[in-house]
Coordinates of C-alpha atoms in Angstrom, one line a residue:
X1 CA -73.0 -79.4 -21.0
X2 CA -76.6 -79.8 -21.7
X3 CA -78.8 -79.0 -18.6
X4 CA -81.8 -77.3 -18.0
X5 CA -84.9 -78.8 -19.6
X6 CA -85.7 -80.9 -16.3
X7 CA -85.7 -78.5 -13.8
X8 CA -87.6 -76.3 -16.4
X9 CA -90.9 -78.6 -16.3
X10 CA -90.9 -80.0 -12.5
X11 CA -90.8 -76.5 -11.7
X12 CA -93.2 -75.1 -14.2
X13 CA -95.3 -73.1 -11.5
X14 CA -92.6 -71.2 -9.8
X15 CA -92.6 -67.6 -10.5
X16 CA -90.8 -67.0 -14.4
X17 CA -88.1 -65.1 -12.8
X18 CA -87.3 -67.7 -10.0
X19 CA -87.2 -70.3 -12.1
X20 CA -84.7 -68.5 -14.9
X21 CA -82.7 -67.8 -11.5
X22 CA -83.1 -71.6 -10.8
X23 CA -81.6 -72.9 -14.1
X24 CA -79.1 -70.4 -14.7
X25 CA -77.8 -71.4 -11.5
X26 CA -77.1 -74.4 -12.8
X27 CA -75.6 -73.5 -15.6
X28 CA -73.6 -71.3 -13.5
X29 CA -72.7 -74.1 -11.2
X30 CA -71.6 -76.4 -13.7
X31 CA -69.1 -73.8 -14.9
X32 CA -68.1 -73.2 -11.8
X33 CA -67.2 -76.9 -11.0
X34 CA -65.4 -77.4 -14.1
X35 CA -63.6 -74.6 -13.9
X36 CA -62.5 -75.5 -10.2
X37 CA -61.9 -79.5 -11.1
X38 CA -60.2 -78.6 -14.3
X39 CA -58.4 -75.1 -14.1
X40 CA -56.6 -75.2 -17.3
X41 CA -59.4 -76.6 -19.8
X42 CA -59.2 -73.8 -22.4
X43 CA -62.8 -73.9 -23.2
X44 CA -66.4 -74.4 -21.5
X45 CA -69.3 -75.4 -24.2
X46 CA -72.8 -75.0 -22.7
X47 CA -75.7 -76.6 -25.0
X48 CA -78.4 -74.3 -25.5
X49 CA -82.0 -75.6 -23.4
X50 CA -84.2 -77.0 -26.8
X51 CA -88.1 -75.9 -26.9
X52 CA -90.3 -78.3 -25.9
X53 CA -92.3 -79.8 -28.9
X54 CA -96.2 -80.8 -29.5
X55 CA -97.5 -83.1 -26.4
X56 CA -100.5 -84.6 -25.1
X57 CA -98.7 -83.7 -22.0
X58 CA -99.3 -79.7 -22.1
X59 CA -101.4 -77.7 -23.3
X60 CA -100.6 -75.2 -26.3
X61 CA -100.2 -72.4 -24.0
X62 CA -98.4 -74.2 -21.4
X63 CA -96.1 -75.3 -24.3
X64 CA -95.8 -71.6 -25.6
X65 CA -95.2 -70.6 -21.8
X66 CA -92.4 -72.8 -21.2
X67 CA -90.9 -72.0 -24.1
X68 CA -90.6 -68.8 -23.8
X69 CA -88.6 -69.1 -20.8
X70 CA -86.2 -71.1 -22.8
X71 CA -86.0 -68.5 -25.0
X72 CA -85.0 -65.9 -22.0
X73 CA -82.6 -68.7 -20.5
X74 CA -81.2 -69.2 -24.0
X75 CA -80.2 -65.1 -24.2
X76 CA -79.3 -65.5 -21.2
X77 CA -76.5 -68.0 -21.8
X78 CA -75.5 -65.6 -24.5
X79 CA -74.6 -62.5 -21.9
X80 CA -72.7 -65.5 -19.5
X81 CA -70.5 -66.4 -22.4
X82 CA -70.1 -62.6 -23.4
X83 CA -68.9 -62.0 -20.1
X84 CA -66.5 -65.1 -19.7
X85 CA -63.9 -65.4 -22.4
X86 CA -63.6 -69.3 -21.4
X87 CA -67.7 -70.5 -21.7
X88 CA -69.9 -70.3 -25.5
X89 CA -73.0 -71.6 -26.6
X90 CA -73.7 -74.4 -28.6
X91 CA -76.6 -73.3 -30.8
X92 CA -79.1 -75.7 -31.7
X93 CA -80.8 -73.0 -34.9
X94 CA -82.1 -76.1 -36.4
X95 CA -83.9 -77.7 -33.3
X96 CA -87.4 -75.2 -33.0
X97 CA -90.5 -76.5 -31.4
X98 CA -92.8 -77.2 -34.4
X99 CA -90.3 -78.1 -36.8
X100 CA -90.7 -81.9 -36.5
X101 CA -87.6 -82.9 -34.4
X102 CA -89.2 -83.8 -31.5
X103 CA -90.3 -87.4 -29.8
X104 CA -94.3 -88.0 -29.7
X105 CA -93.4 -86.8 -26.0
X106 CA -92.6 -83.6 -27.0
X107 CA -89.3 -83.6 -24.9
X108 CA -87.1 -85.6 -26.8
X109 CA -85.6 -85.2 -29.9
X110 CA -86.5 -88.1 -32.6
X111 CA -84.2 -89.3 -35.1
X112 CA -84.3 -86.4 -37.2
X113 CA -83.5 -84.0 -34.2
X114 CA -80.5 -86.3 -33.3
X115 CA -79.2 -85.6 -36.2
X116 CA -79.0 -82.0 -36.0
X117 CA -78.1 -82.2 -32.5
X118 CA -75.2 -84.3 -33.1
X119 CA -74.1 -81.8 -36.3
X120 CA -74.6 -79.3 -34.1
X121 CA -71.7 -80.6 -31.4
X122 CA -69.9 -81.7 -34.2
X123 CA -69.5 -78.3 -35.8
X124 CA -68.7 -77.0 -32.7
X125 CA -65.7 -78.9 -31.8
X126 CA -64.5 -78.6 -35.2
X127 CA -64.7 -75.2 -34.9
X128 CA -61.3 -73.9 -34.1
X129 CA -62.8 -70.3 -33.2
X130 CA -65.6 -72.1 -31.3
X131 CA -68.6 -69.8 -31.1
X132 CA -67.8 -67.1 -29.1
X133 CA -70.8 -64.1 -28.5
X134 CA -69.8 -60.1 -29.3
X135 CA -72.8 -59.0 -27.9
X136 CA -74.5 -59.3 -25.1
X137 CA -78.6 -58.3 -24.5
X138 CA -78.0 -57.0 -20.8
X139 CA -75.6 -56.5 -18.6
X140 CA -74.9 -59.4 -16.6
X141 CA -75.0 -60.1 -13.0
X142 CA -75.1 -63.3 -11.3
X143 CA -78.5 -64.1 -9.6
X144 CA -80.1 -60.6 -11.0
X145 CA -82.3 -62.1 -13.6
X146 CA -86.1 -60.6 -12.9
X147 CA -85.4 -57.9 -15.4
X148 CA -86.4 -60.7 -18.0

């Protein structure tokens, strides 16, 4: 699943740690459901949120901002899947926010960001181990997330 980015940016002025509750209760959810409409799938892969790129649409700091909630949403994801044998992370290493994979819009990924996305999900089916996380940054807690 790949969620996260939208509720991100029409939510942009809540408080940083309401908002990281916000998203990673969706991410949360969405396990949830699939693990409750499909009890014996083996595996959950949750896509990483991307960075936001260069935009007329935000300002540098409001780019740098956003971002680094992404970044705290992103470790985030990492102690879920620590802490749930069934969920890990599709890492997107190669998608960064000033590495020229993004859409003039700053949101999307161009044709060159695509690609890597789509190796990215590609490698990660293929991976028979799948990519599964031995550490985690903090203990994890559902809905406890203002220590970030």
């Amino acid at each position: 699943y790949h969620v996260g980015i939208n509720t991100i940016l029409q939510n942009q002025r809540m408080r940083e740690a309401d908002l990281i509750n916000m998203v990673m209760g969706e991410y949360e959810d969405l396990v949830d459901a699939t693990k409750s409409r499909y009890p014996s799938t083996p595996r959950i892969q949750l896509s990483e949120v991307f960075p936001l790129g260069p935009s007329k649409k935000w300002t540098v700091s409001t780019r740098a901002r956003l971002n680094a909630v992404i970044g705290k949403i992103n470790r985030l994801l990492t102690v879920l899947a620590a802490n749930d044998e069934r969920v890990s992370i599709i890492r997107h290493l190669g998608i960064t926010s000033d590495n020229g994979v993004h859409a003039r819009d700053g949101l999307h990924l161009n044709e060159k960001g695509i690609d890597i996305f789509t190796l990215g999900l590609s490698s990660s089916l293929a991976d028979s181990h799948f990519l599964h996380n031995t550490y985690a940054f903090n203990s994890y807690s559902r809905n406890t997330y203002s220590h970030w």
